[in-house]
Tab-separated table of C-alpha atoms and ligand atoms in Angstrom:
chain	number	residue	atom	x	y	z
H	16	UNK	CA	0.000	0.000	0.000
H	17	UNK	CA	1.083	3.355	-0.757
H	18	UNK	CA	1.433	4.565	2.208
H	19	UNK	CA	3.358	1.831	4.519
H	20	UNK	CA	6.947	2.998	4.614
H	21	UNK	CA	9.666	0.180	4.875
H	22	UNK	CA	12.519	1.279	6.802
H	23	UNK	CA	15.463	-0.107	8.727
H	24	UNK	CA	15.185	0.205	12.671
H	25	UNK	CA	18.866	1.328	12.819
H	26	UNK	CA	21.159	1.604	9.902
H	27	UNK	CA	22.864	-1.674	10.809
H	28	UNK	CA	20.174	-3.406	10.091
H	29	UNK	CA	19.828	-2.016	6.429
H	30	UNK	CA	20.618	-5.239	4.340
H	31	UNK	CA	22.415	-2.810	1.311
H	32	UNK	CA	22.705	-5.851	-0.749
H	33	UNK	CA	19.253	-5.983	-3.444
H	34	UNK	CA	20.879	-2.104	-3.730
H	35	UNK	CA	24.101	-2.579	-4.431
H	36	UNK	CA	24.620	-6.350	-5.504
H	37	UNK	CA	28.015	-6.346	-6.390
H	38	UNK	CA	29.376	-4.453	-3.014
H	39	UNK	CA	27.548	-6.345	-0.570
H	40	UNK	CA	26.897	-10.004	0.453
H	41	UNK	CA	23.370	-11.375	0.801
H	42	UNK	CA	22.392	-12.264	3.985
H	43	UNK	CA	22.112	-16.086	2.902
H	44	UNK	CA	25.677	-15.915	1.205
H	45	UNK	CA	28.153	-18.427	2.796
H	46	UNK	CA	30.942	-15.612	2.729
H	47	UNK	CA	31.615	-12.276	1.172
H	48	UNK	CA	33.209	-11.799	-2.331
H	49	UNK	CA	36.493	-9.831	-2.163
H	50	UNK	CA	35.978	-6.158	-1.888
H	51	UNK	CA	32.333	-6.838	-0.855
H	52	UNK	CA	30.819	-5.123	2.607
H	53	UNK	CA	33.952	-2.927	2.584
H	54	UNK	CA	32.106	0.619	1.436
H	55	UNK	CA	28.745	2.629	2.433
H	56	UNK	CA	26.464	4.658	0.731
H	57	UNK	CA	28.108	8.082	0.733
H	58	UNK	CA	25.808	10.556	-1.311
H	59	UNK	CA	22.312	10.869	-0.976
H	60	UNK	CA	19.791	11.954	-3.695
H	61	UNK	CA	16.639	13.594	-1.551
H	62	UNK	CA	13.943	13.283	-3.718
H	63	UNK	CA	15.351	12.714	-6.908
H	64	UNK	CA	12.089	12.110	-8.720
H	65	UNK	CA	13.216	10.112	-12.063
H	66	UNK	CA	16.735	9.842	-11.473
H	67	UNK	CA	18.416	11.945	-13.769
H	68	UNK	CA	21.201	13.286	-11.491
H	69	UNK	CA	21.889	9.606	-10.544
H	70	UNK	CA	22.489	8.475	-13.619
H	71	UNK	CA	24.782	11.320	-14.834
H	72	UNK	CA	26.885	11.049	-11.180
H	73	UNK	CA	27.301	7.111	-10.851
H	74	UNK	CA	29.462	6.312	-14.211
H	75	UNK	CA	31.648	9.633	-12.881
H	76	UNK	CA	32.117	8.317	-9.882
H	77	UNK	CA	32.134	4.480	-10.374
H	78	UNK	CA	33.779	3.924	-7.295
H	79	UNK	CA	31.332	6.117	-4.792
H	80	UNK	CA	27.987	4.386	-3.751
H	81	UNK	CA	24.844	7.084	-4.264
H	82	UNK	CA	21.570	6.498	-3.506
H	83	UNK	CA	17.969	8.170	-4.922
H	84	UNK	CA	15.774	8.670	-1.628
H	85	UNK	CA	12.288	9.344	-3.635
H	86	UNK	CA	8.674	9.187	-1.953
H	87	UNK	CA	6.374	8.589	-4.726
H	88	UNK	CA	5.993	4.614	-5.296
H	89	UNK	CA	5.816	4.623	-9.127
H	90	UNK	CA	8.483	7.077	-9.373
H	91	UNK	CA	10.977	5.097	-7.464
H	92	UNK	CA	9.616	1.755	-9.629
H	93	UNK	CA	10.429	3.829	-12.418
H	94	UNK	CA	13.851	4.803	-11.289
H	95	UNK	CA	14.547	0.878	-10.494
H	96	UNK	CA	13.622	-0.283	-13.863
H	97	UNK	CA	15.775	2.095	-15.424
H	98	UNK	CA	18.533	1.352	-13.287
H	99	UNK	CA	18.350	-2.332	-13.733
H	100	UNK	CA	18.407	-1.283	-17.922
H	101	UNK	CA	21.269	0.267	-18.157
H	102	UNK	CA	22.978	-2.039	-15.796
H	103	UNK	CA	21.888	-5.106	-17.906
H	104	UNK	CA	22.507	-3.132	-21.283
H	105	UNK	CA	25.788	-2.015	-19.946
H	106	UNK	CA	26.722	-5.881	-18.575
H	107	UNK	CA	26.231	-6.623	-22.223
H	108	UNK	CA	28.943	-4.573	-24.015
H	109	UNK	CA	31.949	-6.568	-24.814
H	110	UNK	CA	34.941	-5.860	-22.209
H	111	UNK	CA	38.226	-6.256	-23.119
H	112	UNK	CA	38.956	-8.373	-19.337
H	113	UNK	CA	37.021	-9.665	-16.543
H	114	UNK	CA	38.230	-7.162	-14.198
H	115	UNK	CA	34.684	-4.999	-13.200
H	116	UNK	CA	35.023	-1.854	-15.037
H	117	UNK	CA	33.413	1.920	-14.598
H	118	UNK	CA	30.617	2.800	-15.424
H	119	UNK	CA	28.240	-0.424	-14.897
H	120	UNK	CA	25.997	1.754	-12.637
H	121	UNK	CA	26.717	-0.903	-10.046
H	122	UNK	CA	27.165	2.323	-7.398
H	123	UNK	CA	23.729	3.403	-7.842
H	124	UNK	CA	20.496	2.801	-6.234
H	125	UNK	CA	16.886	4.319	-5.752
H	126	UNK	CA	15.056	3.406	-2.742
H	127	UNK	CA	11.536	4.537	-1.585
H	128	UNK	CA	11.642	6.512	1.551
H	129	UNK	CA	10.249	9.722	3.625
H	130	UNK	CA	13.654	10.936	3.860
H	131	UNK	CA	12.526	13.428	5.996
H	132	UNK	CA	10.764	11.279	8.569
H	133	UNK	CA	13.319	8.332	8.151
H	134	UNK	CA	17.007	9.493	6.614
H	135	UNK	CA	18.851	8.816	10.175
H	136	UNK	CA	17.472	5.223	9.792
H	137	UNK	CA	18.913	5.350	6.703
H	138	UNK	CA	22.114	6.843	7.361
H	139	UNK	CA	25.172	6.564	10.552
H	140	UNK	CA	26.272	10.215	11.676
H	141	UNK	CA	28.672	11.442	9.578
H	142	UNK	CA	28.322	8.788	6.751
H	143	UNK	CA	27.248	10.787	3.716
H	144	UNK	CA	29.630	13.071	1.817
H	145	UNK	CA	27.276	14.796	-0.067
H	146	UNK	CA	23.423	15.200	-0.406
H	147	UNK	CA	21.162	16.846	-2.767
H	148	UNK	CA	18.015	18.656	-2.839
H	149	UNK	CA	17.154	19.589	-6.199
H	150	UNK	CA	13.965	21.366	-7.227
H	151	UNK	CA	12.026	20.061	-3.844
H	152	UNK	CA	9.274	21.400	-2.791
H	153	UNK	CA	7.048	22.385	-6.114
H	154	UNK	CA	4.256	23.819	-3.710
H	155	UNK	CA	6.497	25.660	-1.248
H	156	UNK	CA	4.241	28.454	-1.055
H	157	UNK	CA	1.124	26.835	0.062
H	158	UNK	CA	3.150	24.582	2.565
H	159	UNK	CA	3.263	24.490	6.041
H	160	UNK	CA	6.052	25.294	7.317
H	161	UNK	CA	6.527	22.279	9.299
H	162	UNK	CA	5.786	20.118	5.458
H	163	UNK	CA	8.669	21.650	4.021
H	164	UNK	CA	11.808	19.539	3.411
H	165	UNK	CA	14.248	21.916	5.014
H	166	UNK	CA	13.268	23.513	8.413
H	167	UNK	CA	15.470	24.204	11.318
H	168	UNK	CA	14.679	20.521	12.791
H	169	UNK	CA	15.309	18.853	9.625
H	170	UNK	CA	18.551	20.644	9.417
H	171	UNK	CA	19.720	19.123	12.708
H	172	UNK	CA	19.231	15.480	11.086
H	173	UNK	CA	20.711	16.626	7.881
H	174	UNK	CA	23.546	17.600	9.917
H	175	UNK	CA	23.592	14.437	11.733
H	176	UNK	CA	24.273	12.374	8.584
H	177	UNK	CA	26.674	14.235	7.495
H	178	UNK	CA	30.254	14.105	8.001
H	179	UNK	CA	32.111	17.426	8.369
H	180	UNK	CA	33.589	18.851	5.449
H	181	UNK	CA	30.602	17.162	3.282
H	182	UNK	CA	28.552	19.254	0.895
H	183	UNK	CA	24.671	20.058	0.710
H	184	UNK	CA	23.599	21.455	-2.465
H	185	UNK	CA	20.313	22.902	-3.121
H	186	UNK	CA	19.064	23.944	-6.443
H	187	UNK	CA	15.351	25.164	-7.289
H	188	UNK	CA	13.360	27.523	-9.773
H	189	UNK	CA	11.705	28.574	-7.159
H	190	UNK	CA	13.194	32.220	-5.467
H	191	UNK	CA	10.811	32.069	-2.357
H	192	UNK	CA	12.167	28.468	-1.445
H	193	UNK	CA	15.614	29.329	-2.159
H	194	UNK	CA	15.617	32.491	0.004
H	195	UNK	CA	13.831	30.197	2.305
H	196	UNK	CA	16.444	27.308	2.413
H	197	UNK	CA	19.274	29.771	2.523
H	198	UNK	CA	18.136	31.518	5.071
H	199	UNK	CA	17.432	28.440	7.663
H	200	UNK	CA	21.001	27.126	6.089
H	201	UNK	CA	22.922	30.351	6.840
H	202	UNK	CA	21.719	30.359	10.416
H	203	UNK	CA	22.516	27.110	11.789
H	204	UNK	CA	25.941	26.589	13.422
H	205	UNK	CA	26.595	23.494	11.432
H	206	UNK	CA	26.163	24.696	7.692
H	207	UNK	CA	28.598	27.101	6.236
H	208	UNK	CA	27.562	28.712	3.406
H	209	UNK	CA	29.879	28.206	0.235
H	210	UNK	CA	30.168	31.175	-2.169
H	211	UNK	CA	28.800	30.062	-5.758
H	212	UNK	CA	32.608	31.260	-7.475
H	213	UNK	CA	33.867	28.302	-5.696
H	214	UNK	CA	31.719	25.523	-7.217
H	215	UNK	CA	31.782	27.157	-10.446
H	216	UNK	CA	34.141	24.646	-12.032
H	217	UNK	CA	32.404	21.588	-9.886
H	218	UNK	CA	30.879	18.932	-12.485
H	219	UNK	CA	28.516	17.658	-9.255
H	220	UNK	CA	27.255	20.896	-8.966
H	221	UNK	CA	26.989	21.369	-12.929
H	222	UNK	CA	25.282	18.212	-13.229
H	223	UNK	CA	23.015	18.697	-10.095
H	224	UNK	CA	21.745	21.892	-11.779
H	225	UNK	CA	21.503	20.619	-15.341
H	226	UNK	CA	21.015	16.602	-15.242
H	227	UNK	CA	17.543	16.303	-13.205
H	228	UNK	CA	14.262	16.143	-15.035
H	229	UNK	CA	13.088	19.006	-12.921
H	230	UNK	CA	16.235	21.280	-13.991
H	231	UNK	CA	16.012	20.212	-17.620
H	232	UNK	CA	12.213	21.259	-17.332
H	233	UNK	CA	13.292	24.685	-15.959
H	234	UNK	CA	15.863	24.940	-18.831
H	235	UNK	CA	13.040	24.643	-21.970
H	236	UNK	CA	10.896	26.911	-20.128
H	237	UNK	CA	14.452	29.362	-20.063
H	238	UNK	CA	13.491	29.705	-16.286
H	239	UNK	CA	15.993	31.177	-13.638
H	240	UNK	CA	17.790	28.719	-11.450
H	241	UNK	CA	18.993	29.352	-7.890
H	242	UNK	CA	22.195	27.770	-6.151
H	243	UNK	CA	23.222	27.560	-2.289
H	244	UNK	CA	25.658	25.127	-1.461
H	245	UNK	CA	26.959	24.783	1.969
H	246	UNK	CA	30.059	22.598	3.478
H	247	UNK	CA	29.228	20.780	7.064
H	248	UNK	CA	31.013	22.224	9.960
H	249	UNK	CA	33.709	20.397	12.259
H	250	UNK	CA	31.695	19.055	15.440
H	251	UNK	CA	32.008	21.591	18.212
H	252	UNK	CA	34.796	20.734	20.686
W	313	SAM	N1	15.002	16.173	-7.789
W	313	SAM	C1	14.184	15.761	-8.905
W	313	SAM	C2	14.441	16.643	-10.103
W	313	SAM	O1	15.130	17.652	-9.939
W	313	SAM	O2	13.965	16.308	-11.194
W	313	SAM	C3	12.689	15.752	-8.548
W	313	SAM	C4	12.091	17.082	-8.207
W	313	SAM	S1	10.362	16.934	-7.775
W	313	SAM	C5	9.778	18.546	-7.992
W	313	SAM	C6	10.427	16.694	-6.003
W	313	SAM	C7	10.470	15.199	-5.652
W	313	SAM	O3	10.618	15.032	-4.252
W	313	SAM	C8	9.203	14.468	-6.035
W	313	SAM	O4	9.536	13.358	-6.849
W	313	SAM	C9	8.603	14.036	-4.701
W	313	SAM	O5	7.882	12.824	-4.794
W	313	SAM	C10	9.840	13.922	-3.838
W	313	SAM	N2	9.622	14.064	-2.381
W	313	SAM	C11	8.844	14.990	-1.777
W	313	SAM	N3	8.892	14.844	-0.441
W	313	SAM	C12	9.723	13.794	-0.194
W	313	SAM	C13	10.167	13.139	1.004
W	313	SAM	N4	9.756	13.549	2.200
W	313	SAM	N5	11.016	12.097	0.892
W	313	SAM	C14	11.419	11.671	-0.326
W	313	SAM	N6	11.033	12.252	-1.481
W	313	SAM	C15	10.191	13.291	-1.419
């Protein structure tokens, strides 16, 4: 049923291995497959709708493990399927050796999730490097407060999963929601903001502003598109 959640109690007890087949065992496997259970999911795609930013990140980074964290069942069906595809489609090219090589979207995963009731049972403090929120919140305006995905509490969990020094971008069309998450971001202690000059040459941040349906969307329609990234603070001593 739509809307029964299935989430981990603790992030131990995430079993990572329909995600990410090739990087972790299966709970019924007699014993791991070198290199497997040896990495963690380290960027996190907050509702990432159809994937696109996904699929432009994981043959980049074939060696980081990034996960889609979408609400909408069919959407994150959708965003299996095609992940499955292009793995399969991709297993199928001729390879020179046997060795495993980039780009077979083995790093990449969708799951379906209220990542803003459930992301620490998700996630370990500290664990993700990155995470995304790209063109969220369509019907800021006639939110409550409390419904939107970045508020002062959320921030605190946001914080909690990730490790200092790791990035949070946000990117939306919308100026009300981005003077919105800025402001909330540029207030709390953990969140420093990171001037746009710095990023400029960043392919994550190009791609997290050009590669998402949302942002491609935005681009026919020639809308603007606004950009806050901010870096995690050091833990207070
Ligand atoms: N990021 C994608 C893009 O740029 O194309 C999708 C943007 S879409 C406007 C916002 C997405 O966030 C929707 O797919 C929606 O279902 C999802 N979403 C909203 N609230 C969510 C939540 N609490 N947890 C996970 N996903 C959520």
């Amino acid at each position: 049923v739509d809307h029964e959640l299935d989430y981990p109690k603790s992030p131990s007890a995430m079993d990572w291995s329909f995600h990410y087949p090739q990087y972790f065992s299966y709970p019924d496997q007699a014993e791991p497959l070198p290199g497997q259970n040896t990495k963690k999911v380290e960027w996190a795609d907050v509702g990432c709708g159809f994937g696109g930013l996904l699929m432009a990140l994981a043959p980049m980074f074939p060696d980081t493990l990034m996960l889609g964290m979408e609400i909408r069942t069919s959407v994150t069906k959708y965003v299996t399927d095609r992940i499955a595809a292009t793995r399969q489609s991709q297993s199928l090219l001729p390879s020179e050796s046997s060795e495993k090589k980039p780009g077979e979207y083995q790093n990449v995963s969708v799951i379906r999730a209220n990542a803003m009731k459930h992301i620490t049972n998700f996630f370990d403090k500290g664990q993700l490097s990155k995470i995304f929120f790209l063109f969220p919140d369509p019907h800021f305006k006639n939110r409550k407060q409390k419904a939107r995905i970045i508020t002062p509490g959320l921030l605190a969990e946001y914080a909690y999963v990730l490790k200092p020094g790791g990035i949070l971008y946000t990117v939306t069309d919308v100026k009300d929601l981005h003077d919105w998450m800025a402001h909330h971001l540029n207030n709390h202690p953990l969140f420093i903001p990171i001037p746009n000059s710095e990023l400029e040459d960043d392919p994550i941040l190009e791609a997290a502003r050009t590669s998402t349906e949302e942002g491609k969307k935005v681009e026919r329609n020639k809308g603007d598109k606004w950009v806050a990234c901010f870096r995690r603070a050091e833990n207070p001593q």
